[in-house]
């Protein structure tokens, strides 16, 4: 008998029939003697619908009120799932984030979980009830409703598993595990039986949305046994592991990509101390996160500086830079929001040379120009024109031997 936390994503609870199917699945685990805590997302499309609705009233909705609105999606599904469980004879209770005291900071729209009070959930479990908790939401110290950022129900699931010291946290979704790359883009992608925590962290941060990055961070901090599985078919899914055996590690485990990137270049800035700090300082003050940064070697006492930001921040960053450029008497500011970032990830890279050159050669053979490059110990990222996304990911997937064997 174990304590299991399960999280079901939007597609998995996307219709009354699917909610009934989730209830049946939970009941089977309960019948096997396990204590069950279940986290659910809003029905698929619901969060987008609520955001659109809010924006139809106010183009830039006040952050506090937007969170009140979008947190309602999950409140509906917890009630429906609890009803479904009751209907099939499985006692259950639903709770919003604030009812189980998922305490967060007050950063609306991207709040961080600080603390969870487990007493109420423990009581219910003791009484033999299934505990159903709304994902994606919490409450700050003043009782304001907060949300955890898109995909945040994953983080609720993992955080509850950490707080309750669950034996396993199971993330049920519309694919049957973590793949070598997004199976919707590369049909040859393979499911991984396991992936190291570090690789999962890189994959999530580089754009693979199968797990929200914060959920992976949480899992690592508390060593939560974490598995990604399909809601719709039986199978082992993918286990996130915490030990690694580099001897056995494949060179490359996966390929991640991010479509939400834009780049900005400021040309002809004085090549002297303090310039990077000034450019990025103003961008930071505008609350814009910078990802990759490249500065050219100076010539004639001036240099060029390029960096990437989230596409949603592109216009704002461009405006700020125009102003900075005037101050610095820079030659010009240019930008491009039709770019993507593609990354190859693998702990095996640590002990092998030549991955970067193989990556660049593969792209060159396809006639794809690389605009920016950045590397870390276990990943190499490049920025390319967005029109090459599919071609580049497929070519790399095959070049690094990740394609599954064709069906016989
Ligand atoms: P949920 O609603 O269950 O949270 P998401 O849409 O957030 O589901 O995440 C699942 C999706 O993540 C899959 O449908 C898939 O298209 C996408 N995805 C991206 N990269 C990967 C990957 N490496 N492995 C598996 N799925 C991936
Ligand atoms: N419903 C939220 C979203 O669509 C949270 C989640 O699904 O994880 O982002
Ligand atoms: Mg998700």
PDB file of N, CA and C in Angstrom, residues 65-130:
ATOM      1  N   UNK A  65      -6.832  40.100 -10.981  1.00  0.00           N
ATOM      2  CA  UNK A  65      -8.151  39.674 -11.454  1.00  0.00           C
ATOM      3  C   UNK A  65      -8.046  38.578 -12.514  1.00  0.00           C
ATOM      4  N   UNK A  66      -6.990  38.664 -13.322  1.00  0.00           N
ATOM      5  CA  UNK A  66      -6.805  37.614 -14.328  1.00  0.00           C
ATOM      6  C   UNK A  66      -6.630  36.259 -13.633  1.00  0.00           C
ATOM      7  N   UNK A  67      -5.866  36.241 -12.551  1.00  0.00           N
ATOM      8  CA  UNK A  67      -5.673  34.976 -11.826  1.00  0.00           C
ATOM      9  C   UNK A  67      -6.990  34.472 -11.228  1.00  0.00           C
ATOM     10  N   UNK A  68      -7.814  35.382 -10.728  1.00  0.00           N
ATOM     11  CA  UNK A  68      -9.113  34.970 -10.179  1.00  0.00           C
ATOM     12  C   UNK A  68      -9.927  34.293 -11.289  1.00  0.00           C
ATOM     13  N   UNK A  69      -9.863  34.900 -12.485  1.00  0.00           N
ATOM     14  CA  UNK A  69     -10.637  34.351 -13.605  1.00  0.00           C
ATOM     15  C   UNK A  69     -10.090  32.997 -14.049  1.00  0.00           C
ATOM     16  N   UNK A  70      -8.779  32.907 -14.275  1.00  0.00           N
ATOM     17  CA  UNK A  70      -8.269  31.670 -14.892  1.00  0.00           C
ATOM     18  C   UNK A  70      -8.162  30.511 -13.905  1.00  0.00           C
ATOM     19  N   UNK A  71      -8.189  30.826 -12.610  1.00  0.00           N
ATOM     20  CA  UNK A  71      -8.168  29.734 -11.627  1.00  0.00           C
ATOM     21  C   UNK A  71      -9.495  28.961 -11.613  1.00  0.00           C
ATOM     22  N   UNK A  72     -10.533  29.543 -12.229  1.00  0.00           N
ATOM     23  CA  UNK A  72     -11.842  28.864 -12.169  1.00  0.00           C
ATOM     24  C   UNK A  72     -11.871  27.577 -12.998  1.00  0.00           C
ATOM     25  N   UNK A  73     -11.031  27.509 -14.027  1.00  0.00           N
ATOM     26  CA  UNK A  73     -11.038  26.314 -14.881  1.00  0.00           C
ATOM     27  C   UNK A  73     -10.807  25.051 -14.067  1.00  0.00           C
ATOM     28  N   UNK A  74      -9.832  25.104 -13.185  1.00  0.00           N
ATOM     29  CA  UNK A  74      -9.491  23.933 -12.372  1.00  0.00           C
ATOM     30  C   UNK A  74     -10.556  23.667 -11.311  1.00  0.00           C
ATOM     31  N   UNK A  75     -11.242  24.716 -10.871  1.00  0.00           N
ATOM     32  CA  UNK A  75     -12.278  24.506  -9.845  1.00  0.00           C
ATOM     33  C   UNK A  75     -13.425  23.658 -10.399  1.00  0.00           C
ATOM     34  N   UNK A  76     -13.682  23.825 -11.678  1.00  0.00           N
ATOM     35  CA  UNK A  76     -14.742  23.020 -12.307  1.00  0.00           C
ATOM     36  C   UNK A  76     -14.338  21.543 -12.360  1.00  0.00           C
ATOM     37  N   UNK A  77     -13.102  21.282 -12.798  1.00  0.00           N
ATOM     38  CA  UNK A  77     -12.721  19.867 -12.969  1.00  0.00           C
ATOM     39  C   UNK A  77     -12.594  19.113 -11.650  1.00  0.00           C
ATOM     40  N   UNK A  78     -12.148  19.798 -10.573  1.00  0.00           N
ATOM     41  CA  UNK A  78     -12.056  19.050  -9.299  1.00  0.00           C
ATOM     42  C   UNK A  78     -13.444  18.605  -8.850  1.00  0.00           C
ATOM     43  N   UNK A  79     -14.432  19.488  -9.049  1.00  0.00           N
ATOM     44  CA  UNK A  79     -15.798  19.122  -8.640  1.00  0.00           C
ATOM     45  C   UNK A  79     -16.316  17.972  -9.498  1.00  0.00           C
ATOM     46  N   UNK A  80     -16.112  18.089 -10.824  1.00  0.00           N
ATOM     47  CA  UNK A  80     -16.626  17.043 -11.717  1.00  0.00           C
ATOM     48  C   UNK A  80     -15.971  15.692 -11.432  1.00  0.00           C
ATOM     49  N   UNK A  81     -14.653  15.699 -11.203  1.00  0.00           N
ATOM     50  CA  UNK A  81     -13.986  14.422 -10.938  1.00  0.00           C
ATOM     51  C   UNK A  81     -14.465  13.827  -9.609  1.00  0.00           C
ATOM     52  N   UNK A  82     -14.657  14.682  -8.606  1.00  0.00           N
ATOM     53  CA  UNK A  82     -15.133  14.153  -7.316  1.00  0.00           C
ATOM     54  C   UNK A  82     -16.534  13.562  -7.457  1.00  0.00           C
ATOM     55  N   UNK A  83     -17.385  14.231  -8.239  1.00  0.00           N
ATOM     56  CA  UNK A  83     -18.734  13.688  -8.491  1.00  0.00           C
ATOM     57  C   UNK A  83     -18.636  12.340  -9.194  1.00  0.00           C
ATOM     58  N   UNK A  84     -17.743  12.277 -10.192  1.00  0.00           N
ATOM     59  CA  UNK A  84     -17.580  11.033 -10.954  1.00  0.00           C
ATOM     60  C   UNK A  84     -17.131   9.906 -10.030  1.00  0.00           C
ATOM     61  N   UNK A  85     -16.224  10.219  -9.113  1.00  0.00           N
ATOM     62  CA  UNK A  85     -15.741   9.201  -8.168  1.00  0.00           C
ATOM     63  C   UNK A  85     -16.867   8.749  -7.243  1.00  0.00           C
ATOM     64  N   UNK A  86     -17.623   9.702  -6.732  1.00  0.00           N
ATOM     65  CA  UNK A  86     -18.747   9.359  -5.844  1.00  0.00           C
ATOM     66  C   UNK A  86     -19.743   8.461  -6.576  1.00  0.00           C
ATOM     67  N   UNK A  87     -19.972   8.803  -7.835  1.00  0.00           N
ATOM     68  CA  UNK A  87     -20.943   8.051  -8.628  1.00  0.00           C
ATOM     69  C   UNK A  87     -20.585   6.566  -8.723  1.00  0.00           C
ATOM     70  N   UNK A  88     -19.278   6.277  -8.786  1.00  0.00           N
ATOM     71  CA  UNK A  88     -18.880   4.872  -8.897  1.00  0.00           C
ATOM     72  C   UNK A  88     -18.465   4.290  -7.538  1.00  0.00           C
ATOM     73  N   UNK A  89     -18.948   4.937  -6.490  1.00  0.00           N
ATOM     74  CA  UNK A  89     -18.777   4.361  -5.161  1.00  0.00           C
ATOM     75  C   UNK A  89     -17.406   4.554  -4.543  1.00  0.00           C
ATOM     76  N   UNK A  90     -16.754   5.640  -4.932  1.00  0.00           N
ATOM     77  CA  UNK A  90     -15.413   5.906  -4.404  1.00  0.00           C
ATOM     78  C   UNK A  90     -15.456   7.257  -3.688  1.00  0.00           C
ATOM     79  N   UNK A  91     -15.489   7.275  -2.365  1.00  0.00           N
ATOM     80  CA  UNK A  91     -15.628   8.539  -1.646  1.00  0.00           C
ATOM     81  C   UNK A  91     -14.499   9.514  -2.004  1.00  0.00           C
ATOM     82  N   UNK A  92     -14.846  10.776  -2.255  1.00  0.00           N
ATOM     83  CA  UNK A  92     -13.836  11.750  -2.683  1.00  0.00           C
ATOM     84  C   UNK A  92     -14.224  13.140  -2.218  1.00  0.00           C
ATOM     85  N   UNK A  93     -13.215  13.998  -2.099  1.00  0.00           N
ATOM     86  CA  UNK A  93     -13.484  15.406  -1.791  1.00  0.00           C
ATOM     87  C   UNK A  93     -12.599  16.293  -2.640  1.00  0.00           C
ATOM     88  N   UNK A  94     -13.203  17.370  -3.137  1.00  0.00           N
ATOM     89  CA  UNK A  94     -12.430  18.299  -3.961  1.00  0.00           C
ATOM     90  C   UNK A  94     -11.938  19.479  -3.122  1.00  0.00           C
ATOM     91  N   UNK A  95     -10.786  19.999  -3.487  1.00  0.00           N
ATOM     92  CA  UNK A  95     -10.238  21.173  -2.806  1.00  0.00           C
ATOM     93  C   UNK A  95      -9.601  22.135  -3.798  1.00  0.00           C
ATOM     94  N   UNK A  96      -9.860  23.421  -3.619  1.00  0.00           N
ATOM     95  CA  UNK A  96      -9.127  24.433  -4.390  1.00  0.00           C
ATOM     96  C   UNK A  96      -7.742  24.581  -3.745  1.00  0.00           C
ATOM     97  N   UNK A  97      -6.880  25.302  -4.420  1.00  0.00           N
ATOM     98  CA  UNK A  97      -5.535  25.514  -3.873  1.00  0.00           C
ATOM     99  C   UNK A  97      -5.588  26.183  -2.506  1.00  0.00           C
ATOM    100  N   UNK A  98      -6.463  27.152  -2.356  1.00  0.00           N
ATOM    101  CA  UNK A  98      -6.480  27.864  -1.076  1.00  0.00           C
ATOM    102  C   UNK A  98      -7.067  26.984   0.027  1.00  0.00           C
ATOM    103  N   UNK A  99      -7.987  26.089  -0.317  1.00  0.00           N
ATOM    104  CA  UNK A  99      -8.569  25.226   0.719  1.00  0.00           C
ATOM    105  C   UNK A  99      -7.559  24.249   1.326  1.00  0.00           C
ATOM    106  N   UNK A 100      -6.533  23.883   0.555  1.00  0.00           N
ATOM    107  CA  UNK A 100      -5.497  23.037   1.165  1.00  0.00           C
ATOM    108  C   UNK A 100      -4.225  23.855   1.426  1.00  0.00           C
ATOM    109  N   UNK A 101      -4.410  25.172   1.457  1.00  0.00           N
ATOM    110  CA  UNK A 101      -3.314  26.078   1.832  1.00  0.00           C
ATOM    111  C   UNK A 101      -2.050  25.867   1.026  1.00  0.00           C
ATOM    112  N   UNK A 102      -2.212  25.925  -0.301  1.00  0.00           N
ATOM    113  CA  UNK A 102      -1.013  25.938  -1.144  1.00  0.00           C
ATOM    114  C   UNK A 102      -0.545  27.390  -1.150  1.00  0.00           C
ATOM    115  N   UNK A 103       0.336  27.673  -0.206  1.00  0.00           N
ATOM    116  CA  UNK A 103       0.782  29.059  -0.014  1.00  0.00           C
ATOM    117  C   UNK A 103       1.831  29.417  -1.060  1.00  0.00           C
ATOM    118  N   UNK A 104       1.621  30.550  -1.733  1.00  0.00           N
ATOM    119  CA  UNK A 104       2.587  30.992  -2.759  1.00  0.00           C
ATOM    120  C   UNK A 104       3.032  32.418  -2.455  1.00  0.00           C
ATOM    121  N   UNK A 105       4.019  32.884  -3.215  1.00  0.00           N
ATOM    122  CA  UNK A 105       4.335  34.318  -3.162  1.00  0.00           C
ATOM    123  C   UNK A 105       3.236  35.049  -3.939  1.00  0.00           C
ATOM    124  N   UNK A 106       3.357  36.362  -4.086  1.00  0.00           N
ATOM    125  CA  UNK A 106       2.244  37.078  -4.725  1.00  0.00           C
ATOM    126  C   UNK A 106       2.531  37.477  -6.172  1.00  0.00           C
ATOM    127  N   UNK A 107       3.413  36.735  -6.837  1.00  0.00           N
ATOM    128  CA  UNK A 107       3.709  37.022  -8.246  1.00  0.00           C
ATOM    129  C   UNK A 107       2.587  36.433  -9.110  1.00  0.00           C
ATOM    130  N   UNK A 108       1.534  37.217  -9.296  1.00  0.00           N
ATOM    131  CA  UNK A 108       0.385  36.742 -10.069  1.00  0.00           C
ATOM    132  C   UNK A 108       0.829  36.232 -11.434  1.00  0.00           C
ATOM    133  N   UNK A 109       0.232  35.120 -11.847  1.00  0.00           N
ATOM    134  CA  UNK A 109       0.533  34.579 -13.172  1.00  0.00           C
ATOM    135  C   UNK A 109       1.787  33.732 -13.214  1.00  0.00           C
ATOM    136  N   UNK A 110       2.636  33.849 -12.214  1.00  0.00           N
ATOM    137  CA  UNK A 110       3.836  32.991 -12.168  1.00  0.00           C
ATOM    138  C   UNK A 110       4.285  32.774 -10.735  1.00  0.00           C
ATOM    139  N   UNK A 111       3.303  32.557  -9.858  1.00  0.00           N
ATOM    140  CA  UNK A 111       3.599  32.445  -8.426  1.00  0.00           C
ATOM    141  C   UNK A 111       4.398  31.183  -8.117  1.00  0.00           C
ATOM    142  N   UNK A 112       5.210  31.268  -7.076  1.00  0.00           N
ATOM    143  CA  UNK A 112       5.987  30.110  -6.620  1.00  0.00           C
ATOM    144  C   UNK A 112       5.388  29.550  -5.349  1.00  0.00           C
ATOM    145  N   UNK A 113       5.349  28.224  -5.266  1.00  0.00           N
ATOM    146  CA  UNK A 113       4.814  27.584  -4.062  1.00  0.00           C
ATOM    147  C   UNK A 113       5.838  27.684  -2.934  1.00  0.00           C
ATOM    148  N   UNK A 114       5.391  28.149  -1.765  1.00  0.00           N
ATOM    149  CA  UNK A 114       6.289  28.292  -0.611  1.00  0.00           C
ATOM    150  C   UNK A 114       6.060  27.183   0.410  1.00  0.00           C
ATOM    151  N   UNK A 115       4.789  26.819   0.592  1.00  0.00           N
ATOM    152  CA  UNK A 115       4.481  25.878   1.664  1.00  0.00           C
ATOM    153  C   UNK A 115       3.126  25.228   1.401  1.00  0.00           C
ATOM    154  N   UNK A 116       2.971  23.996   1.854  1.00  0.00           N
ATOM    155  CA  UNK A 116       1.668  23.328   1.717  1.00  0.00           C
ATOM    156  C   UNK A 116       1.308  22.725   3.070  1.00  0.00           C
ATOM    157  N   UNK A 117       0.076  22.941   3.483  1.00  0.00           N
ATOM    158  CA  UNK A 117      -0.377  22.373   4.754  1.00  0.00           C
ATOM    159  C   UNK A 117      -1.102  21.064   4.448  1.00  0.00           C
ATOM    160  N   UNK A 118      -0.558  19.949   4.961  1.00  0.00           N
ATOM    161  CA  UNK A 118      -1.108  18.648   4.541  1.00  0.00           C
ATOM    162  C   UNK A 118      -2.175  18.113   5.479  1.00  0.00           C
ATOM    163  N   UNK A 119      -2.470  18.803   6.604  1.00  0.00           N
ATOM    164  CA  UNK A 119      -3.333  18.174   7.615  1.00  0.00           C
ATOM    165  C   UNK A 119      -4.699  17.761   7.071  1.00  0.00           C
ATOM    166  N   UNK A 120      -5.307  18.655   6.303  1.00  0.00           N
ATOM    167  CA  UNK A 120      -6.651  18.353   5.810  1.00  0.00           C
ATOM    168  C   UNK A 120      -6.639  17.155   4.862  1.00  0.00           C
ATOM    169  N   UNK A 121      -5.608  17.107   4.029  1.00  0.00           N
ATOM    170  CA  UNK A 121      -5.505  15.983   3.085  1.00  0.00           C
ATOM    171  C   UNK A 121      -5.266  14.671   3.838  1.00  0.00           C
ATOM    172  N   UNK A 122      -4.389  14.726   4.838  1.00  0.00           N
ATOM    173  CA  UNK A 122      -4.112  13.515   5.648  1.00  0.00           C
ATOM    174  C   UNK A 122      -5.391  13.002   6.321  1.00  0.00           C
ATOM    175  N   UNK A 123      -6.190  13.918   6.853  1.00  0.00           N
ATOM    176  CA  UNK A 123      -7.454  13.525   7.494  1.00  0.00           C
ATOM    177  C   UNK A 123      -8.334  12.760   6.525  1.00  0.00           C
ATOM    178  N   UNK A 124      -8.500  13.322   5.340  1.00  0.00           N
ATOM    179  CA  UNK A 124      -9.349  12.676   4.340  1.00  0.00           C
ATOM    180  C   UNK A 124      -8.815  11.304   3.971  1.00  0.00           C
ATOM    181  N   UNK A 125      -7.498  11.232   3.753  1.00  0.00           N
ATOM    182  CA  UNK A 125      -6.905   9.941   3.369  1.00  0.00           C
ATOM    183  C   UNK A 125      -7.177   8.908   4.455  1.00  0.00           C
ATOM    184  N   UNK A 126      -7.046   9.357   5.708  1.00  0.00           N
ATOM    185  CA  UNK A 126      -7.294   8.458   6.834  1.00  0.00           C
ATOM    186  C   UNK A 126      -8.728   7.925   6.817  1.00  0.00           C
ATOM    187  N   UNK A 127      -9.659   8.810   6.384  1.00  0.00           N
ATOM    188  CA  UNK A 127     -11.068   8.412   6.312  1.00  0.00           C
ATOM    189  C   UNK A 127     -11.359   7.587   5.050  1.00  0.00           C
ATOM    190  N   UNK A 128     -10.346   7.316   4.283  1.00  0.00           N
ATOM    191  CA  UNK A 128     -10.540   6.492   3.096  1.00  0.00           C
ATOM    192  C   UNK A 128     -11.018   7.261   1.871  1.00  0.00           C
ATOM    193  N   UNK A 129     -10.907   8.579   1.919  1.00  0.00           N
ATOM    194  CA  UNK A 129     -11.359   9.355   0.749  1.00  0.00           C
ATOM    195  C   UNK A 129     -10.220   9.618  -0.215  1.00  0.00           C
ATOM    196  N   UNK A 130     -10.615   9.752  -1.490  1.00  0.00           N
ATOM    197  CA  UNK A 130      -9.671  10.243  -2.491  1.00  0.00           C
ATOM    198  C   UNK A 130      -9.671  11.766  -2.373  1.00  0.00           C
TER     199      UNK A 130
END
